[in-house]
Amino acid sequence: MTAQTPQPVRVLLVDDQELIRTALSMVMADIEDVEVVGEAATGEKAVRLAGELAPDVVVMDIRMPGIDGIEATRRITQMQTDVQVVVLTTFDDDAYVYGALRAGASGFLVKDMALDDIIGAVRVVAAGDALIAPSVTRRLIHDFASRPEPAVGRRELNAITDREREVLTLVAGGLSNAEIAAELCISVATAKTYLTRLLTKLDARDRVQLVIMAYEAGLVSP
């Protein structure tokens, strides 16, 4: 039996700069497992096309006229729960990191990253994982460190078991499923099961939101 060819990752590009959209579109056109299904220069059009085209991943700019990227991300993730959003912006926009992640973004990248790295991030997010550029991660941790006390009470974590709390702590530390399994001497499949339980119990969209919850609840410190 001949193996079926995997369907390409369907991508919607959103940026008010045509040059950025064109560059990304040209690069993706040469990649077999990625397909650009639409482009938008505004948040309003992005939300509409996300509903019409049902892309796998939306590459979203933040600063746009009218509805900005954060609000567009919020509307898209509420409307299309299986659509992943990667926020792509300039380094000096890092102050928007927290808002974008809380809005449901599964990735946060900066525009000075190599195009190949951006394409790789699209694949990672399409596979159901999350990815944040190292420079953005540092800013996110600094944001948490500057807060006088957790924004969310520990009571939100009362529903999870001690083992799930261990797993959440390791997720917040940036460990992969394989690394969590090695740390806790469990199988990778078991680590994935714990992660699934955490996502369900804490009503989190992905690993990024689990990290945010861990920091907010004071479970881990920057």
PDB file of C-alpha atoms in Angstrom:
ATOM      1  CA  MET A   1       0.000   0.000   0.000  1.00  0.00           C
ATOM      2  CA  THR A   2       1.350   3.391  -0.992  1.00  0.00           C
ATOM      3  CA  ALA A   3       1.723   5.833   1.895  1.00  0.00           C
ATOM      4  CA  GLN A   4      -0.420   8.929   1.584  1.00  0.00           C
ATOM      5  CA  THR A   5       1.406  12.249   1.155  1.00  0.00           C
ATOM      6  CA  PRO A   6       0.826  14.495   4.203  1.00  0.00           C
ATOM      7  CA  GLN A   7      -1.330  17.516   3.512  1.00  0.00           C
ATOM      8  CA  PRO A   8       0.649  20.777   3.454  1.00  0.00           C
ATOM      9  CA  VAL A   9       0.331  23.239   6.327  1.00  0.00           C
ATOM     10  CA  ARG A  10      -2.194  25.851   5.238  1.00  0.00           C
ATOM     11  CA  VAL A  11      -0.971  29.341   6.140  1.00  0.00           C
ATOM     12  CA  LEU A  12      -2.667  32.739   6.253  1.00  0.00           C
ATOM     13  CA  LEU A  13      -0.207  35.663   6.160  1.00  0.00           C
ATOM     14  CA  VAL A  14      -1.264  38.852   7.968  1.00  0.00           C
ATOM     15  CA  ASP A  15       0.896  41.983   7.832  1.00  0.00           C
ATOM     16  CA  ASP A  16       0.193  45.560   6.794  1.00  0.00           C
ATOM     17  CA  GLN A  17       3.559  45.683   5.010  1.00  0.00           C
ATOM     18  CA  GLU A  18       3.232  44.146   1.556  1.00  0.00           C
ATOM     19  CA  LEU A  19       6.986  43.593   1.387  1.00  0.00           C
ATOM     20  CA  ILE A  20       6.875  41.288   4.434  1.00  0.00           C
ATOM     21  CA  ARG A  21       3.925  39.312   3.054  1.00  0.00           C
ATOM     22  CA  THR A  22       5.571  38.985  -0.359  1.00  0.00           C
ATOM     23  CA  ALA A  23       8.886  37.794   1.085  1.00  0.00           C
ATOM     24  CA  LEU A  24       7.227  35.141   3.250  1.00  0.00           C
ATOM     25  CA  SER A  25       4.906  34.068   0.455  1.00  0.00           C
ATOM     26  CA  MET A  26       7.788  33.665  -2.016  1.00  0.00           C
ATOM     27  CA  VAL A  27       9.783  31.537   0.416  1.00  0.00           C
ATOM     28  CA  MET A  28       6.798  29.362   1.303  1.00  0.00           C
ATOM     29  CA  ALA A  29       5.931  28.869  -2.367  1.00  0.00           C
ATOM     30  CA  ASP A  30       9.087  26.762  -2.748  1.00  0.00           C
ATOM     31  CA  ILE A  31       8.306  24.508   0.225  1.00  0.00           C
ATOM     32  CA  GLU A  32       6.294  21.364  -0.443  1.00  0.00           C
ATOM     33  CA  ASP A  33       4.748  20.980   3.003  1.00  0.00           C
ATOM     34  CA  VAL A  34       3.596  24.606   3.353  1.00  0.00           C
ATOM     35  CA  GLU A  35       0.872  26.357   1.338  1.00  0.00           C
ATOM     36  CA  VAL A  36      -0.108  30.024   1.565  1.00  0.00           C
ATOM     37  CA  VAL A  37      -3.898  30.085   1.244  1.00  0.00           C
ATOM     38  CA  GLY A  38      -4.452  33.796   1.781  1.00  0.00           C
ATOM     39  CA  GLU A  39      -3.046  37.199   2.715  1.00  0.00           C
ATOM     40  CA  ALA A  40      -4.435  40.111   4.696  1.00  0.00           C
ATOM     41  CA  ALA A  41      -3.189  43.633   5.459  1.00  0.00           C
ATOM     42  CA  THR A  42      -5.638  44.348   8.285  1.00  0.00           C
ATOM     43  CA  GLY A  43      -6.911  42.621  11.398  1.00  0.00           C
ATOM     44  CA  GLU A  44     -10.479  42.811  10.141  1.00  0.00           C
ATOM     45  CA  LYS A  45      -9.631  40.953   6.932  1.00  0.00           C
ATOM     46  CA  ALA A  46      -7.541  38.442   8.865  1.00  0.00           C
ATOM     47  CA  VAL A  47     -10.496  37.491  11.041  1.00  0.00           C
ATOM     48  CA  ARG A  48     -12.770  37.174   8.010  1.00  0.00           C
ATOM     49  CA  LEU A  49     -10.309  35.063   5.993  1.00  0.00           C
ATOM     50  CA  ALA A  50      -9.561  32.829   8.970  1.00  0.00           C
ATOM     51  CA  GLY A  51     -13.259  31.983   9.084  1.00  0.00           C
ATOM     52  CA  GLU A  52     -13.553  31.479   5.335  1.00  0.00           C
ATOM     53  CA  LEU A  53     -10.299  29.629   4.625  1.00  0.00           C
ATOM     54  CA  ALA A  54      -9.802  27.693   7.901  1.00  0.00           C
ATOM     55  CA  PRO A  55      -5.973  27.805   7.749  1.00  0.00           C
ATOM     56  CA  ASP A  56      -3.850  25.644  10.007  1.00  0.00           C
ATOM     57  CA  VAL A  57      -1.621  28.557  11.006  1.00  0.00           C
ATOM     58  CA  VAL A  58      -2.003  32.334  10.903  1.00  0.00           C
ATOM     59  CA  VAL A  59       1.242  34.337  10.814  1.00  0.00           C
ATOM     60  CA  MET A  60       0.076  37.551  12.484  1.00  0.00           C
ATOM     61  CA  ASP A  61       1.604  41.013  12.646  1.00  0.00           C
ATOM     62  CA  ILE A  62       0.782  43.087  15.737  1.00  0.00           C
ATOM     63  CA  ARG A  63       0.793  46.719  14.677  1.00  0.00           C
ATOM     64  CA  MET A  64      -1.912  47.224  12.072  1.00  0.00           C
ATOM     65  CA  PRO A  65      -4.543  49.914  11.477  1.00  0.00           C
ATOM     66  CA  GLY A  66      -7.961  49.276  13.010  1.00  0.00           C
ATOM     67  CA  ILE A  67      -8.055  45.909  14.764  1.00  0.00           C
ATOM     68  CA  ASP A  68      -4.491  45.137  15.853  1.00  0.00           C
ATOM     69  CA  GLY A  69      -2.888  41.723  15.849  1.00  0.00           C
ATOM     70  CA  ILE A  70      -3.700  40.989  19.490  1.00  0.00           C
ATOM     71  CA  GLU A  71      -7.426  41.583  19.077  1.00  0.00           C
ATOM     72  CA  ALA A  72      -7.443  39.732  15.748  1.00  0.00           C
ATOM     73  CA  THR A  73      -5.702  36.795  17.434  1.00  0.00           C
ATOM     74  CA  ARG A  74      -8.283  36.772  20.220  1.00  0.00           C
ATOM     75  CA  ARG A  75     -11.176  36.754  17.748  1.00  0.00           C
ATOM     76  CA  ILE A  76      -9.646  34.063  15.558  1.00  0.00           C
ATOM     77  CA  THR A  77      -8.803  31.688  18.424  1.00  0.00           C
ATOM     78  CA  GLN A  78     -12.272  32.125  19.904  1.00  0.00           C
ATOM     79  CA  MET A  79     -13.926  31.553  16.539  1.00  0.00           C
ATOM     80  CA  GLN A  80     -11.616  28.819  15.208  1.00  0.00           C
ATOM     81  CA  THR A  81     -10.236  26.806  18.119  1.00  0.00           C
ATOM     82  CA  ASP A  82      -8.157  24.566  15.847  1.00  0.00           C
ATOM     83  CA  VAL A  83      -6.367  27.478  14.143  1.00  0.00           C
ATOM     84  CA  GLN A  84      -2.903  28.241  15.542  1.00  0.00           C
ATOM     85  CA  VAL A  85      -1.565  31.800  15.531  1.00  0.00           C
ATOM     86  CA  VAL A  86       2.109  32.749  15.305  1.00  0.00           C
ATOM     87  CA  VAL A  87       2.666  36.415  16.130  1.00  0.00           C
ATOM     88  CA  LEU A  88       5.458  37.944  14.051  1.00  0.00           C
ATOM     89  CA  THR A  89       6.661  41.416  14.970  1.00  0.00           C
ATOM     90  CA  THR A  90       9.682  43.684  15.432  1.00  0.00           C
ATOM     91  CA  PHE A  91      11.914  43.395  18.487  1.00  0.00           C
ATOM     92  CA  ASP A  92      10.693  46.663  20.038  1.00  0.00           C
ATOM     93  CA  ASP A  93       7.145  45.263  20.103  1.00  0.00           C
ATOM     94  CA  ASP A  94       8.064  42.755  22.803  1.00  0.00           C
ATOM     95  CA  ALA A  95       5.921  44.644  25.306  1.00  0.00           C
ATOM     96  CA  TYR A  96       2.978  43.073  23.485  1.00  0.00           C
ATOM     97  CA  VAL A  97       4.145  39.525  24.213  1.00  0.00           C
ATOM     98  CA  TYR A  98       1.926  38.928  27.211  1.00  0.00           C
ATOM     99  CA  GLY A  99      -1.200  40.294  25.522  1.00  0.00           C
ATOM    100  CA  ALA A 100      -0.635  38.188  22.422  1.00  0.00           C
ATOM    101  CA  LEU A 101      -0.108  34.975  24.379  1.00  0.00           C
ATOM    102  CA  ARG A 102      -3.118  35.615  26.583  1.00  0.00           C
ATOM    103  CA  ALA A 103      -5.134  36.197  23.398  1.00  0.00           C
ATOM    104  CA  GLY A 104      -4.321  32.645  22.324  1.00  0.00           C
ATOM    105  CA  ALA A 105      -1.155  32.898  20.238  1.00  0.00           C
ATOM    106  CA  SER A 106       0.880  29.686  20.138  1.00  0.00           C
ATOM    107  CA  GLY A 107       4.087  31.317  18.960  1.00  0.00           C
ATOM    108  CA  PHE A 108       5.818  34.664  19.164  1.00  0.00           C
ATOM    109  CA  LEU A 109       8.639  35.451  16.735  1.00  0.00           C
ATOM    110  CA  VAL A 110      10.614  38.526  15.729  1.00  0.00           C
ATOM    111  CA  LYS A 111      10.968  39.741  12.165  1.00  0.00           C
ATOM    112  CA  ASP A 112      14.766  39.732  12.203  1.00  0.00           C
ATOM    113  CA  MET A 113      14.773  35.942  12.490  1.00  0.00           C
ATOM    114  CA  ALA A 114      15.970  33.991   9.468  1.00  0.00           C
ATOM    115  CA  LEU A 115      13.140  33.066   7.098  1.00  0.00           C
ATOM    116  CA  ASP A 116      14.002  29.385   7.465  1.00  0.00           C
ATOM    117  CA  ASP A 117      13.529  29.704  11.237  1.00  0.00           C
ATOM    118  CA  ILE A 118      10.138  31.335  10.721  1.00  0.00           C
ATOM    119  CA  ILE A 119       9.099  28.488   8.408  1.00  0.00           C
ATOM    120  CA  GLY A 120      10.297  26.003  10.990  1.00  0.00           C
ATOM    121  CA  ALA A 121       8.199  27.735  13.632  1.00  0.00           C
ATOM    122  CA  VAL A 122       5.130  27.443  11.417  1.00  0.00           C
ATOM    123  CA  ARG A 123       5.684  23.681  11.214  1.00  0.00           C
ATOM    124  CA  VAL A 124       6.177  23.408  14.989  1.00  0.00           C
ATOM    125  CA  VAL A 125       2.990  25.297  15.784  1.00  0.00           C
ATOM    126  CA  ALA A 126       0.995  23.408  13.138  1.00  0.00           C
ATOM    127  CA  ALA A 127       2.036  20.180  14.862  1.00  0.00           C
ATOM    128  CA  GLY A 128       0.364  21.386  18.052  1.00  0.00           C
ATOM    129  CA  ASP A 129       3.404  22.615  19.947  1.00  0.00           C
ATOM    130  CA  ALA A 130       4.326  26.162  20.926  1.00  0.00           C
ATOM    131  CA  LEU A 131       7.373  28.271  20.158  1.00  0.00           C
ATOM    132  CA  ILE A 132       8.668  31.595  21.432  1.00  0.00           C
ATOM    133  CA  ALA A 133      11.810  33.335  20.195  1.00  0.00           C
ATOM    134  CA  PRO A 134      14.581  33.354  22.854  1.00  0.00           C
ATOM    135  CA  SER A 135      14.688  37.159  22.968  1.00  0.00           C
ATOM    136  CA  VAL A 136      10.938  37.226  23.571  1.00  0.00           C
ATOM    137  CA  THR A 137      11.209  34.575  26.291  1.00  0.00           C
ATOM    138  CA  ARG A 138      13.674  36.755  28.185  1.00  0.00           C
ATOM    139  CA  ARG A 139      11.301  39.711  28.024  1.00  0.00           C
ATOM    140  CA  LEU A 140       8.367  37.573  29.127  1.00  0.00           C
ATOM    141  CA  ILE A 141      10.268  36.288  32.162  1.00  0.00           C
ATOM    142  CA  HIS A 142      11.395  39.836  32.996  1.00  0.00           C
ATOM    143  CA  ASP A 143       7.751  40.915  32.915  1.00  0.00           C
ATOM    144  CA  PHE A 144       6.815  38.269  35.457  1.00  0.00           C
ATOM    145  CA  ALA A 145       9.845  39.089  37.597  1.00  0.00           C
ATOM    146  CA  SER A 146       8.850  42.747  37.801  1.00  0.00           C
ATOM    147  CA  ARG A 147       5.422  41.948  39.263  1.00  0.00           C
ATOM    148  CA  PRO A 148       5.135  42.376  43.037  1.00  0.00           C
ATOM    149  CA  GLU A 149       2.998  39.239  43.428  1.00  0.00           C
ATOM    150  CA  PRO A 150       1.250  36.596  41.278  1.00  0.00           C
ATOM    151  CA  ALA A 151      -1.676  37.877  39.210  1.00  0.00           C
ATOM    152  CA  VAL A 152      -3.630  34.660  39.722  1.00  0.00           C
ATOM    153  CA  GLY A 153      -4.217  32.853  43.015  1.00  0.00           C
ATOM    154  CA  ARG A 154      -2.875  29.377  43.688  1.00  0.00           C
ATOM    155  CA  ARG A 155      -6.440  28.130  44.004  1.00  0.00           C
ATOM    156  CA  GLU A 156      -6.538  27.684  40.218  1.00  0.00           C
ATOM    157  CA  LEU A 157      -4.051  24.827  40.603  1.00  0.00           C
ATOM    158  CA  ASN A 158      -5.967  23.012  43.347  1.00  0.00           C
ATOM    159  CA  ALA A 159      -7.611  20.733  40.781  1.00  0.00           C
ATOM    160  CA  ILE A 160      -4.335  19.133  39.693  1.00  0.00           C
ATOM    161  CA  THR A 161      -2.478  16.292  41.398  1.00  0.00           C
ATOM    162  CA  ASP A 162       1.007  16.505  42.888  1.00  0.00           C
ATOM    163  CA  ARG A 163       2.436  14.661  39.878  1.00  0.00           C
ATOM    164  CA  GLU A 164       0.653  16.976  37.467  1.00  0.00           C
ATOM    165  CA  ARG A 165       2.074  19.910  39.432  1.00  0.00           C
ATOM    166  CA  GLU A 166       5.561  18.434  38.919  1.00  0.00           C
ATOM    167  CA  VAL A 167       4.919  18.143  35.192  1.00  0.00           C
ATOM    168  CA  LEU A 168       3.588  21.701  35.022  1.00  0.00           C
ATOM    169  CA  THR A 169       6.696  22.974  36.780  1.00  0.00           C
ATOM    170  CA  LEU A 170       8.903  21.225  34.227  1.00  0.00           C
ATOM    171  CA  VAL A 171       6.818  22.535  31.327  1.00  0.00           C
ATOM    172  CA  ALA A 172       7.281  26.053  32.729  1.00  0.00           C
ATOM    173  CA  GLY A 173      11.003  25.349  32.821  1.00  0.00           C
ATOM    174  CA  GLY A 174      10.962  24.821  29.060  1.00  0.00           C
ATOM    175  CA  LEU A 175      11.449  21.038  29.060  1.00  0.00           C
ATOM    176  CA  SER A 176      10.155  18.952  26.158  1.00  0.00           C
ATOM    177  CA  ASN A 177       8.002  15.849  26.658  1.00  0.00           C
ATOM    178  CA  ALA A 178      11.072  13.637  26.282  1.00  0.00           C
ATOM    179  CA  GLU A 179      13.021  15.685  28.834  1.00  0.00           C
ATOM    180  CA  ILE A 180      10.082  15.610  31.271  1.00  0.00           C
ATOM    181  CA  ALA A 181       9.875  11.838  30.883  1.00  0.00           C
ATOM    182  CA  ALA A 182      13.602  11.482  31.618  1.00  0.00           C
ATOM    183  CA  GLU A 183      13.414  13.813  34.606  1.00  0.00           C
ATOM    184  CA  LEU A 184      10.492  11.952  36.191  1.00  0.00           C
ATOM    185  CA  CYS A 185      11.568   8.460  35.048  1.00  0.00           C
ATOM    186  CA  ILE A 186       8.355   7.887  33.106  1.00  0.00           C
ATOM    187  CA  SER A 187       7.637   7.110  29.460  1.00  0.00           C
ATOM    188  CA  VAL A 188       7.168   9.839  26.868  1.00  0.00           C
ATOM    189  CA  ALA A 189       3.603   8.583  26.340  1.00  0.00           C
ATOM    190  CA  THR A 190       2.885   9.045  30.046  1.00  0.00           C
ATOM    191  CA  ALA A 191       4.363  12.541  29.966  1.00  0.00           C
ATOM    192  CA  LYS A 192       2.046  13.366  27.064  1.00  0.00           C
ATOM    193  CA  THR A 193      -0.906  12.016  29.045  1.00  0.00           C
ATOM    194  CA  TYR A 194      -0.090  14.275  31.982  1.00  0.00           C
ATOM    195  CA  LEU A 195       0.223  17.229  29.624  1.00  0.00           C
ATOM    196  CA  THR A 196      -3.176  16.463  28.096  1.00  0.00           C
ATOM    197  CA  ARG A 197      -4.725  16.280  31.565  1.00  0.00           C
ATOM    198  CA  LEU A 198      -3.211  19.635  32.501  1.00  0.00           C
ATOM    199  CA  LEU A 199      -4.535  21.276  29.338  1.00  0.00           C
ATOM    200  CA  THR A 200      -8.006  19.927  30.113  1.00  0.00           C
ATOM    201  CA  LYS A 201      -8.090  20.668  33.839  1.00  0.00           C
ATOM    202  CA  LEU A 202      -6.676  24.190  33.487  1.00  0.00           C
ATOM    203  CA  ASP A 203      -8.618  24.925  30.283  1.00  0.00           C
ATOM    204  CA  ALA A 204      -5.386  25.919  28.552  1.00  0.00           C
ATOM    205  CA  ARG A 205      -5.009  26.114  24.788  1.00  0.00           C
ATOM    206  CA  ASP A 206      -1.396  24.918  24.631  1.00  0.00           C
ATOM    207  CA  ARG A 207       1.954  24.738  26.436  1.00  0.00           C
ATOM    208  CA  VAL A 208       2.416  28.499  26.257  1.00  0.00           C
ATOM    209  CA  GLN A 209      -0.685  29.113  28.321  1.00  0.00           C
ATOM    210  CA  LEU A 210       0.408  26.441  30.800  1.00  0.00           C
ATOM    211  CA  VAL A 211       3.679  28.328  31.268  1.00  0.00           C
ATOM    212  CA  ILE A 212       1.796  31.581  31.840  1.00  0.00           C
ATOM    213  CA  MET A 213      -0.473  29.920  34.415  1.00  0.00           C
ATOM    214  CA  ALA A 214       2.499  28.421  36.244  1.00  0.00           C
ATOM    215  CA  TYR A 215       4.160  31.802  36.562  1.00  0.00           C
ATOM    216  CA  GLU A 216       0.942  33.618  37.445  1.00  0.00           C
ATOM    217  CA  ALA A 217       0.110  31.127  40.163  1.00  0.00           C
ATOM    218  CA  GLY A 218       3.563  31.465  41.664  1.00  0.00           C
ATOM    219  CA  LEU A 219       4.340  27.807  41.021  1.00  0.00           C
ATOM    220  CA  VAL A 220       7.664  28.811  39.476  1.00  0.00           C
ATOM    221  CA  SER A 221       9.739  31.976  39.788  1.00  0.00           C
ATOM    222  CA  PRO A 222      11.688  33.765  37.044  1.00  0.00           C
TER     223      PRO A 222
END
